[in-house]
XYZ file of C-alpha atoms in Angstrom:
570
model
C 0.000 0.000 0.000
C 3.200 2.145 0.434
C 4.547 2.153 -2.072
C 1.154 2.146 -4.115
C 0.593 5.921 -2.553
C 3.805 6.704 -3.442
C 3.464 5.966 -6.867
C 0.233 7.644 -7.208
C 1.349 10.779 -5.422
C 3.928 10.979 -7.803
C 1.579 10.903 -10.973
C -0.730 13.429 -9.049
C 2.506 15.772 -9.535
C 3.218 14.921 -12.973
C -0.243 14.611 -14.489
C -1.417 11.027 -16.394
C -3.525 10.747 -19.288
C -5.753 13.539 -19.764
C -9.639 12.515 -19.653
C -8.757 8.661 -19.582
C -11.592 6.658 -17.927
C -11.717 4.299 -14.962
C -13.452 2.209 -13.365
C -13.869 1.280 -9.854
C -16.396 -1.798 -7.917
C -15.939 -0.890 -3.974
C -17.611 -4.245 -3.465
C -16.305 -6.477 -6.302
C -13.082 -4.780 -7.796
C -9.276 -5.716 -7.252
C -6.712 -3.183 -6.994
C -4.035 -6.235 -7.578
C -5.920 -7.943 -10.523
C -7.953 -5.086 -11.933
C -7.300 -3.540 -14.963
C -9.437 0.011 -14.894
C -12.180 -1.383 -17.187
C -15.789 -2.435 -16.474
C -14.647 -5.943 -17.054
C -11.980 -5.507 -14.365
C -12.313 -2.638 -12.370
C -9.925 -1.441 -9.969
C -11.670 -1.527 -6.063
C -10.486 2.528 -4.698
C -10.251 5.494 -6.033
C -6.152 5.946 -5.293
C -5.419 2.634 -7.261
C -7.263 5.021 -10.114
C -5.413 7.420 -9.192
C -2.051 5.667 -9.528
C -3.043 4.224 -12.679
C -4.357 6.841 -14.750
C -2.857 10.273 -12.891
C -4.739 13.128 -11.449
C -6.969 13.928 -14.618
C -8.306 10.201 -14.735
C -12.042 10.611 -15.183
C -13.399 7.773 -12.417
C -16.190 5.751 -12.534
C -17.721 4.390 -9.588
C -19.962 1.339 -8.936
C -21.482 1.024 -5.586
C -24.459 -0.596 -5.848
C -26.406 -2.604 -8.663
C -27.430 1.019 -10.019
C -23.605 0.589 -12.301
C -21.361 3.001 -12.733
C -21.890 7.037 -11.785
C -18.682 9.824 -11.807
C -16.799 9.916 -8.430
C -17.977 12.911 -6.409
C -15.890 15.753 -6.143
C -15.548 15.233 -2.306
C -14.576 11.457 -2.522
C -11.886 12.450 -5.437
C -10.649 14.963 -2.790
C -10.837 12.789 -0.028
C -8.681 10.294 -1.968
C -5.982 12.805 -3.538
C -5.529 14.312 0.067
C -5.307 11.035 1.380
C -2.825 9.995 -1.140
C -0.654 13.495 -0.362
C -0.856 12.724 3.571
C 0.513 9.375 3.230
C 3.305 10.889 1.200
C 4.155 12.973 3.383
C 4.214 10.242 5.945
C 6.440 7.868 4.201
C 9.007 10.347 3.467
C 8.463 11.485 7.395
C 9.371 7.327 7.927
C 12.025 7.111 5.061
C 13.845 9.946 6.987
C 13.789 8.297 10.009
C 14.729 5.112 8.761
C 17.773 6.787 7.007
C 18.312 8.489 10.651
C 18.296 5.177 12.409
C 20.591 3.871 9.755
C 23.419 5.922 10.274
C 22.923 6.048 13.494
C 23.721 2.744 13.307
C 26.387 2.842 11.340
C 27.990 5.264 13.315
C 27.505 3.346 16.685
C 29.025 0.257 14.714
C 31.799 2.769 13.524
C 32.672 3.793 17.050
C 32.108 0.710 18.612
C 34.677 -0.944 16.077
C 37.369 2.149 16.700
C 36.659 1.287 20.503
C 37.585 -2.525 20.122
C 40.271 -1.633 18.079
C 41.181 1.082 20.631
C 40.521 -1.805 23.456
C 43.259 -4.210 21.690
C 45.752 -2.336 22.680
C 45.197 -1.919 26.091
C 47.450 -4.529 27.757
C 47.047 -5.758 31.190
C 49.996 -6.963 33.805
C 50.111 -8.528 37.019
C 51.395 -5.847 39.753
C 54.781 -7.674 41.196
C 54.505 -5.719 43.868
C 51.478 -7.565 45.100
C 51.974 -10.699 47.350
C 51.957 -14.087 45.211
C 48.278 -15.466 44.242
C 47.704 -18.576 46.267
C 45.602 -20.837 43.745
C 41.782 -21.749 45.216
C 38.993 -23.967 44.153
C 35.846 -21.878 45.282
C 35.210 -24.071 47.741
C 38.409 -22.923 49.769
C 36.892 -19.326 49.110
C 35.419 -18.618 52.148
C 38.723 -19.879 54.087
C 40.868 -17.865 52.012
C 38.753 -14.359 52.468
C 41.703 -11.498 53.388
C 43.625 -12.698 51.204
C 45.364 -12.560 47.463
C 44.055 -15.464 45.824
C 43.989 -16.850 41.594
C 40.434 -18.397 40.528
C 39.717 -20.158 37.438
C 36.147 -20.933 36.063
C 33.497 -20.344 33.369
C 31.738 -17.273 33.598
C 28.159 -18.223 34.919
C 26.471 -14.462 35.232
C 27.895 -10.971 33.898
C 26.770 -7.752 34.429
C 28.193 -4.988 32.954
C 27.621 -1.724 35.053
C 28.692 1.748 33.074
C 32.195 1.916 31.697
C 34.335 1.219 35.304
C 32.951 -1.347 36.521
C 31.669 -5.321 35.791
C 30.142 -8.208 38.034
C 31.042 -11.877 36.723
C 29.508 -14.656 38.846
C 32.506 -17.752 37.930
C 32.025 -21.181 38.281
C 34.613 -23.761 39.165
C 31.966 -26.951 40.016
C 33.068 -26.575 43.773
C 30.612 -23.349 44.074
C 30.323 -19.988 42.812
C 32.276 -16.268 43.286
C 31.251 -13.057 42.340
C 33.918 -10.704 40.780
C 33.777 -7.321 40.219
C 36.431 -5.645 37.514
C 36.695 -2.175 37.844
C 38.783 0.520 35.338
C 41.022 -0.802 32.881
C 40.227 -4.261 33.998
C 37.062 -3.255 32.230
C 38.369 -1.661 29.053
C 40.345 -4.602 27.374
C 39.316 -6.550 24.204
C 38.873 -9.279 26.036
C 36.821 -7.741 28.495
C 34.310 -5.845 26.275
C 33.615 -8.999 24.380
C 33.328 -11.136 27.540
C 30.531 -13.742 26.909
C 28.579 -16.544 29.557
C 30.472 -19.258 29.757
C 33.848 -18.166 28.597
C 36.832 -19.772 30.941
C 38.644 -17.104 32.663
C 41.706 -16.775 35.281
C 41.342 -14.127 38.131
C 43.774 -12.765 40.185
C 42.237 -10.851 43.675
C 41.813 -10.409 47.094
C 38.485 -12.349 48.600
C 36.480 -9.588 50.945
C 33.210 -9.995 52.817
C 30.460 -7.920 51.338
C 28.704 -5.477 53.680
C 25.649 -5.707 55.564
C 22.517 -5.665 53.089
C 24.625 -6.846 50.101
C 24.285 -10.124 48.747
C 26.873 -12.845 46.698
C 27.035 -16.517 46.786
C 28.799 -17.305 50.319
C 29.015 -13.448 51.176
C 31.780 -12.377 49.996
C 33.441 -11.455 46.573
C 36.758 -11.352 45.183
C 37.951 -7.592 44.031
C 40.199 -8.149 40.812
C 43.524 -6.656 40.243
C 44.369 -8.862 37.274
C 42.883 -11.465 35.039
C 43.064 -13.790 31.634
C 41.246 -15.199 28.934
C 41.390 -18.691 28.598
C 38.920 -19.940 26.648
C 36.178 -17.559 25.000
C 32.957 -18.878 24.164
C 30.972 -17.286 21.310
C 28.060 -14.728 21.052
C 25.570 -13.879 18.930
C 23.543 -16.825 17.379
C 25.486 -19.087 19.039
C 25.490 -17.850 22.317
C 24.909 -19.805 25.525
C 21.711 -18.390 26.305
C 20.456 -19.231 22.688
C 21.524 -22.837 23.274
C 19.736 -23.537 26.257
C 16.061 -22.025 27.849
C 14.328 -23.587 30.373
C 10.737 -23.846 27.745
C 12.366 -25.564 25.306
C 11.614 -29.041 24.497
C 12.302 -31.838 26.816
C 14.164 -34.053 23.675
C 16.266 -30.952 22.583
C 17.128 -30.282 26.050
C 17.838 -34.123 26.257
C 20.196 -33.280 22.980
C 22.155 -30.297 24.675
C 22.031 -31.978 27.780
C 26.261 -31.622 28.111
C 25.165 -27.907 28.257
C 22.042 -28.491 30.169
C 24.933 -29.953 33.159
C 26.296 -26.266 33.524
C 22.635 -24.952 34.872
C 22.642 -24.799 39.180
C 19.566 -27.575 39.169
C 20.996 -30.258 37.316
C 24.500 -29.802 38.852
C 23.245 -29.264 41.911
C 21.194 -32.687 41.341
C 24.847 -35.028 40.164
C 26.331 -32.994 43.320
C 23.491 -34.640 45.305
C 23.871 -37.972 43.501
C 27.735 -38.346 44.442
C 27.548 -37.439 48.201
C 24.072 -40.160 48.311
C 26.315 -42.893 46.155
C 29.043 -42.345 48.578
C 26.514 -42.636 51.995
C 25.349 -45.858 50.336
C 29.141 -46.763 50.680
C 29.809 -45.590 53.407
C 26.144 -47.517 55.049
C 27.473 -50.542 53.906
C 31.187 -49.988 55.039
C 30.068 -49.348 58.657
C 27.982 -53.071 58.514
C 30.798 -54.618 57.405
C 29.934 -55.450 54.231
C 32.271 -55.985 51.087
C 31.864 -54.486 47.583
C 32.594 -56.492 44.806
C 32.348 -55.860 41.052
C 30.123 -58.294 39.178
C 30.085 -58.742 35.319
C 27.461 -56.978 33.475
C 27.491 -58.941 30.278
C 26.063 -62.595 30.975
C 24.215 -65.490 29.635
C 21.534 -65.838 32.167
C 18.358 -63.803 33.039
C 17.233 -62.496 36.503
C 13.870 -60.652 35.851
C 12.525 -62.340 32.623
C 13.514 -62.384 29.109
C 11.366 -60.194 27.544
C 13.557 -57.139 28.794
C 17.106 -58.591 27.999
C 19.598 -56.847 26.079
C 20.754 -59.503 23.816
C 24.288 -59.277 21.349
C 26.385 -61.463 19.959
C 29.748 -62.958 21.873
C 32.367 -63.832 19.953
C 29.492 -66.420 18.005
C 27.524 -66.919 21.456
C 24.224 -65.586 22.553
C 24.594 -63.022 25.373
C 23.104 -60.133 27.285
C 23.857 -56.957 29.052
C 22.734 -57.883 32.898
C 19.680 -56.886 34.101
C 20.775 -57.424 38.155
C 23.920 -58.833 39.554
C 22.222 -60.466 42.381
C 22.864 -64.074 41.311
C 26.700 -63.406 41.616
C 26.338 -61.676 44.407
C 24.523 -64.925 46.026
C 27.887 -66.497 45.355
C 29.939 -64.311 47.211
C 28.089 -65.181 50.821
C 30.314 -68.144 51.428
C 33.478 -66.789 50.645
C 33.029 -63.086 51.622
C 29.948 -62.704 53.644
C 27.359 -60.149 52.996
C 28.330 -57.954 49.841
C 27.052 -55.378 47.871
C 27.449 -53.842 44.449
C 26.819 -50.634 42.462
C 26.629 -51.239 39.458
C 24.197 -50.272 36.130
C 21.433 -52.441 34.857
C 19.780 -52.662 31.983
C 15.953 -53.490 30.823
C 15.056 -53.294 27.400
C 11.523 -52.282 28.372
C 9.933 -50.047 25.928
C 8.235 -47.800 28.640
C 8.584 -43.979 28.806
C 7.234 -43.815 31.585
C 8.854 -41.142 34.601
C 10.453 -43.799 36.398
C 11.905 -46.180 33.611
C 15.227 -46.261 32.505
C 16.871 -48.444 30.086
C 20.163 -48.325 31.717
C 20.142 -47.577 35.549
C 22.282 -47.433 38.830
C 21.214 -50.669 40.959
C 22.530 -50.802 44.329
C 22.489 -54.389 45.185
C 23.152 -56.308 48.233
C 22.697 -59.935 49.881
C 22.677 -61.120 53.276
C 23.300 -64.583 54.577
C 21.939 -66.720 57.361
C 19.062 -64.062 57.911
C 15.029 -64.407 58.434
C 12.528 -61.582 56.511
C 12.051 -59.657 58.762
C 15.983 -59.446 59.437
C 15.942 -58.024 55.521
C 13.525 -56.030 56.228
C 14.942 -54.479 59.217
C 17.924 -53.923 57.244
C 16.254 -52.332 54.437
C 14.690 -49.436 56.643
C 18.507 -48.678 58.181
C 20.066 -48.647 54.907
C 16.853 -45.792 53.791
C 17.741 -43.927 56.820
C 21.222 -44.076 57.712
C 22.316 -43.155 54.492
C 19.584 -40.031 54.660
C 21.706 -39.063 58.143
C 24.806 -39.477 56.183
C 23.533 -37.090 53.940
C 21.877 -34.460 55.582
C 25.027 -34.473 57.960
C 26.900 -33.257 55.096
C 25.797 -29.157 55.388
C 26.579 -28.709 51.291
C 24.770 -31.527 50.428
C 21.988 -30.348 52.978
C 21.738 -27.067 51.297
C 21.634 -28.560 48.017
C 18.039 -30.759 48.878
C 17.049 -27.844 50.704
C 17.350 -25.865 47.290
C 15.612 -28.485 45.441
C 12.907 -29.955 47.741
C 12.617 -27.254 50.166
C 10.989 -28.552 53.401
C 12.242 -32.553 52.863
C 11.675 -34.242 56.457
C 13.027 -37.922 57.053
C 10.395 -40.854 57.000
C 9.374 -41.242 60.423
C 10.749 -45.010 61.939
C 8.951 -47.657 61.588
C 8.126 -47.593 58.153
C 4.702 -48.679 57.490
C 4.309 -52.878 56.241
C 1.731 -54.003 54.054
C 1.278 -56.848 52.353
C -0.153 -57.609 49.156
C -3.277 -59.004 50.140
C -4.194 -55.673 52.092
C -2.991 -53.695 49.317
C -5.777 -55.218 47.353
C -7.925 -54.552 49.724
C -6.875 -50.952 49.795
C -7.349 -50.411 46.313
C -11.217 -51.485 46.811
C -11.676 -49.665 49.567
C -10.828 -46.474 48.285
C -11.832 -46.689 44.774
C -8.919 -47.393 43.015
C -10.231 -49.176 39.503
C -8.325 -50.644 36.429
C -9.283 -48.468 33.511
C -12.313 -51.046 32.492
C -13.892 -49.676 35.846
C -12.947 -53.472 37.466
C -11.424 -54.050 40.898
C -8.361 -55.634 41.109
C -8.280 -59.031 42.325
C -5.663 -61.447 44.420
C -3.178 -62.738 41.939
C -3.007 -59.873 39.551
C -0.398 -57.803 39.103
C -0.593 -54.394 40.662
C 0.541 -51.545 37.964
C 2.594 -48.277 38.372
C -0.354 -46.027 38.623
C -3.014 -47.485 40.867
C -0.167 -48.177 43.164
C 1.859 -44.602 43.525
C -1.674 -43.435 43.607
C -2.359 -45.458 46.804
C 1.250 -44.749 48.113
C 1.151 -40.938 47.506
C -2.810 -41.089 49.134
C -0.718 -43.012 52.551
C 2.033 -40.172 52.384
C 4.664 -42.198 53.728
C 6.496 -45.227 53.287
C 5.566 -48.519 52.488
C 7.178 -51.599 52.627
C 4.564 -54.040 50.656
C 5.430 -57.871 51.607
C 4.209 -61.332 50.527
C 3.523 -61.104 46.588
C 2.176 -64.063 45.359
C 4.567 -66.572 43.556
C 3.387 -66.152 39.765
C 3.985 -62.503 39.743
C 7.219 -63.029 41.546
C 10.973 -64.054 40.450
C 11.585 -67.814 39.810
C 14.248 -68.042 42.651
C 11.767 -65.983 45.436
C 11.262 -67.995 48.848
C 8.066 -68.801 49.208
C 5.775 -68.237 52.464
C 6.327 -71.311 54.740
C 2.706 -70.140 56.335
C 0.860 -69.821 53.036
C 3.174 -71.465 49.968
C 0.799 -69.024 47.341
C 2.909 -65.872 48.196
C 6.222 -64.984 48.897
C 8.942 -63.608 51.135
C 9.306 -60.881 49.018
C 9.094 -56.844 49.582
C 8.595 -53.590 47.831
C 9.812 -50.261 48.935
C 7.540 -47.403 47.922
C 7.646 -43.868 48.331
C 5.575 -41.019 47.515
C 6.183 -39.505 44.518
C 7.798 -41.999 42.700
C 6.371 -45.259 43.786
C 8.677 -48.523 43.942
C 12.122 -47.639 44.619
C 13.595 -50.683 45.744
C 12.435 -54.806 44.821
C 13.933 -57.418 47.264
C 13.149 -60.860 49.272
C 14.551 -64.526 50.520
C 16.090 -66.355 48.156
C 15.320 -70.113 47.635
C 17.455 -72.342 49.781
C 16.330 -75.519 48.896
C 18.181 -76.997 45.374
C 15.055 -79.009 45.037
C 12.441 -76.291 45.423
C 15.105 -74.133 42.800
C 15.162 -76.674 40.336
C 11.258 -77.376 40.209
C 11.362 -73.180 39.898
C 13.828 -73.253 36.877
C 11.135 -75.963 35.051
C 7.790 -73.977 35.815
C 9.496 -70.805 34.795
C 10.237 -72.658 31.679
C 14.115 -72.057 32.132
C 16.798 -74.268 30.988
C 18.761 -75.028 34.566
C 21.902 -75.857 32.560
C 23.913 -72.534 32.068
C 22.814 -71.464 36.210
C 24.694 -74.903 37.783
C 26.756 -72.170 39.329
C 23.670 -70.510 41.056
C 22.378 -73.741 41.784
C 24.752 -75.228 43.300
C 25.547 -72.871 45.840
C 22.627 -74.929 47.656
C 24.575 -78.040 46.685
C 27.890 -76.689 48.993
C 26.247 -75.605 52.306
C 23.201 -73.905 51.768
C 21.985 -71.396 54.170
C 18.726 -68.910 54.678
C 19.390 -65.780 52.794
C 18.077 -62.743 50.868
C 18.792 -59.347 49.592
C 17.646 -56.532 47.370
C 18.338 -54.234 44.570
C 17.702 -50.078 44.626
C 17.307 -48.165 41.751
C 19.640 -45.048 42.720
C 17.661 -42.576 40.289
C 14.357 -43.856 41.501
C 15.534 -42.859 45.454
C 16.873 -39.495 44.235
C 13.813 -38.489 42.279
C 11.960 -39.269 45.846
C 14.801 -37.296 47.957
C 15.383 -34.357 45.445
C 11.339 -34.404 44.223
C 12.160 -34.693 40.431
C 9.119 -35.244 37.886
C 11.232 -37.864 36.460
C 14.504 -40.056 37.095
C 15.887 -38.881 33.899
C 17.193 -35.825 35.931
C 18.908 -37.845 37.855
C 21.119 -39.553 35.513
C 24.391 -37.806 34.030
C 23.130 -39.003 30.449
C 20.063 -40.731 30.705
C 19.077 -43.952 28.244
C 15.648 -45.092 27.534
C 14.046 -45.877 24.717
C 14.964 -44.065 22.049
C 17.082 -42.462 23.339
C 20.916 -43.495 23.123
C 22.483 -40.323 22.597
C 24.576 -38.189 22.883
């Protein structure tokens, strides 16, 4: 429409074609595929205009009456609207022109001012005491006095031309550091980006009351380096990564995604639990060992076995280590492993992974109730362990803010009641049926009776067909077993355990209803061949109890690089 005024205020200067005709249709006509005749009128008067010049003699059809002689007032109405609009696009072609070398000139002086910036050279004062190098952690302890910091640039704030904040980031916590003067005015400086990798040099001061930093203090530069600058523009940091994006893209960038204070401050979590579970098990005496993962037996069923080829033999990537670990009683006593396992179940749900952390151990000459009892102080002495640690404290405090410990005893249930439960309050398969004694109980009928209790559960004496071939069963009622599920709110079933069969008998009658070849497990078998004793153990999924402890919609947070299906990169 621009730059059809334009045009037409130009032929209303220069005159058109003296007494031509034109027609317009205000309800039919096309100003883009209109010609000026009665076949193909034009639709206003300033397309006429345009067309024909300021002596065009219009015709105008309105109605079904046809064609009558524009008015004088709508011709003037038109012309004057045509000259206003000039006026205003040369009012906007000015500006525009303004803007431009406005910008020009800011891009002018903004290149002499880099170019001006290169030269600037800093160097380190001699006359200042020697740095002492720091992690940030050792900030706090080193406040008073000279001190060298490396780290990626995690905020920056420019303030004026003196003066600039950069938050740095060494994984052991965060510093502020303010730059003042020429520490301001270098190349480097002006084109400082997030997530560039710079050296400072500086004294470590405790802000003043009403002031606020990570830890409370900052470090006042007197000198600093590039080391590593990360790019701008396009491809900056903060174009990479934003907290709406999409949960697979995120999943792609997720070695970026690391750098953000949640999911660092969830691995930071995940080390300091991993090494309470150690340090649990190191207290009770136990001993770690370090089964294989790639095997040629099943545990859990071979539906969710990773199967590849070994060196011309059929072979799998281990979905528990607990049958080796049932070996290790007689020689080393009770053990325990962490270790990952892997299911090849094609579920996306919240709480599946396809390759997990399973903390494993197994306990010999024990009763249930012994496992059980040993299950609940493995929960909470490793949540001591970790809530004694104050960084670690601080960390679930950021990320579940008000976490309490599960109140001792936990709460037992067994199946049977469950079932019950579920009736009792309403809790329906999705044909609207109850579910009966015998059936399996899925993943959302039973987090929503575990987040409706609030607490945690420890839900006993599954029935055998639902169970694990090797499962003891119940010497009170032989149709269920001694076998136990840890759930928590929020997530649901965190950890799977029970007694193992002692009997070689009672094993071998399990291999054949299971439909499993005994052959290739004579090792597991005969373990109640050589001395057999009562025994029994469990397996914890370590992203499934830090999705409960940090309250994270799904475990895939807690995993450095999660797998699942579809999912195998990067």
């Amino acid at each position: 429409m621009a730059q059809l005024l334009a045009t037409a205020a130009q032929k209303l200067s220069i005159g058109g074609d003296a007494g031509k005709v034109v027609y317009i249709d205000e309800v039919k006509g096309s100003d883009e595929a209109g010609q000026g005749t009665q076949d193909a009128p034009f639709k206003t008067a300033i397309k006429a205009l345009d067309f024909a010049g300021e002596n065009a003699q219009i015709q105008v059809k309105k109605d079904e009456e046809g064609y009558k002689e524009i008015s004088a007032s709508a011709l003037k109405k038109a012309k004057k609207t045509i000259v206003e609009q000039q006026r205003k696009a040369k009012k906007q072609e000015e500006q525009k022109l303004k803007q431009e070398q406005e910008s020009k000139s800011k891009a002018e002086n903004e290149a002499k001012a880099l170019e001006a910036a290169k030269a600037i050279v800093l160097t380190e004062d001699a006359s200042l005491p020697k740095a002492q190098t720091i992690k940030i952690r050792d900030a706090v302890a080193s406040r008073g006095k000279r001190v060298k910091v490396s780290g990626w640039v995690h905020r920056l704030r420019v303030q004026g031309k003196d003066m600039m904040f950069a938050v740095l980031r060494d994984g052991s916590g965060y510093i502020q550091c303010v730059l003042t003067g020429q520490l301001c005015k270098t190349f480097d400086a002006i084109t400082l980006t997030l997530e560039s990798t710079i050296t400072v040099y500086g004294v470590i001061n405790q802000l003043p009351e009403g002031k606020t930093a990570p830890d409370g203090h900052e470090l006042v530069v007197d000198y600093w380096t590039m080391v590593g600058k990360a790019p701008g523009g396009d491809d900056a940091f903060t174009n990479k990564i934003s907290q709406d994006a999409d949960p697979s893209y995120l999943l792609d960038q997720r070695h970026l995604v690391l750098r953000g204070e949640t999911a660092s401050a969830v691995m930071k979590a995940r080390a300091q639990v991993i090494k309470a579970f150690r340090a649990h098990f190191a207290h009770q005496g136990y001993t770690e060992v370090t089964p294989p993962c790639m095997v040629q037996t099943q545990v859990e069923g071979g539906s969710t076995l990773f199967a590849f080829d070994y060196y011309g033999q059929q072979a799998y990537l281990t979905q528990s280590s607990q049958l080796y670990l049932e070996t290790c009683l007689p020689a080393l006593g009770d053990v325990f492993c962490l270790a990952e396992s892997y299911r090849a179940e094609k579920s996306h749900t919240r709480r599946h992974l396809s390759e997990y952390t399973h903390l494993e151990a197994e306990l010999a000459f024990i009763s249930f109730d012994d496992l059980l009892q040993s299950l609940e102080d493995l929960i909470c002495d490793t949540l001591d362990r970790v809530l004694a640690d104050e960084p670690t404290r601080q960390l679930i405090e950021q990320l579940n803010p008000g976490f309490q410990r599960p109140q001792r005893p936990f709460m037992r249930m067994t199946y049977a009641d469950a079932i019950t439960y579920l009736k009792e309050n309403e809790i329906k398969k999705e044909d609207g049926s109850y579910y009966q004694f015998g059936e399996d109980i899925p993943e959302a009928p039973e987090r929503v009776m575990t987040d409706k209790i609030g607490k945690p559960i420890f839900l006993t004496r599954f029935p055998a067909e639902i169970k694990a071939f090797y499962m003891q069963k119940c010497a009170d009622d032989r149709r269920v077993t001694e076998s136990v599920d840890v759930l928590m709110p929020g997530v649901g079933e965190i950890v799977g355990g029970s007694m193992r069969m002692d009997n070689m008998e009672e094993l071998i009658e399990a291999y054949k209803n299971a439909g499993i070849d005994s052959a290739p497990y004579y090792w597991y078998t005969e373990q109640r061949k050589y001395g057999t004793t009562p025994h029994g153990g469990y397996g914890l999924g370590v992203e499934r109890f830090l999705a409960w402890l940090l309250n994270r919609y799904t475990v895939r947070e807690c995993s450095l690089y999660p797998r699942f299906t579809g999912r195998c990169t990067p």
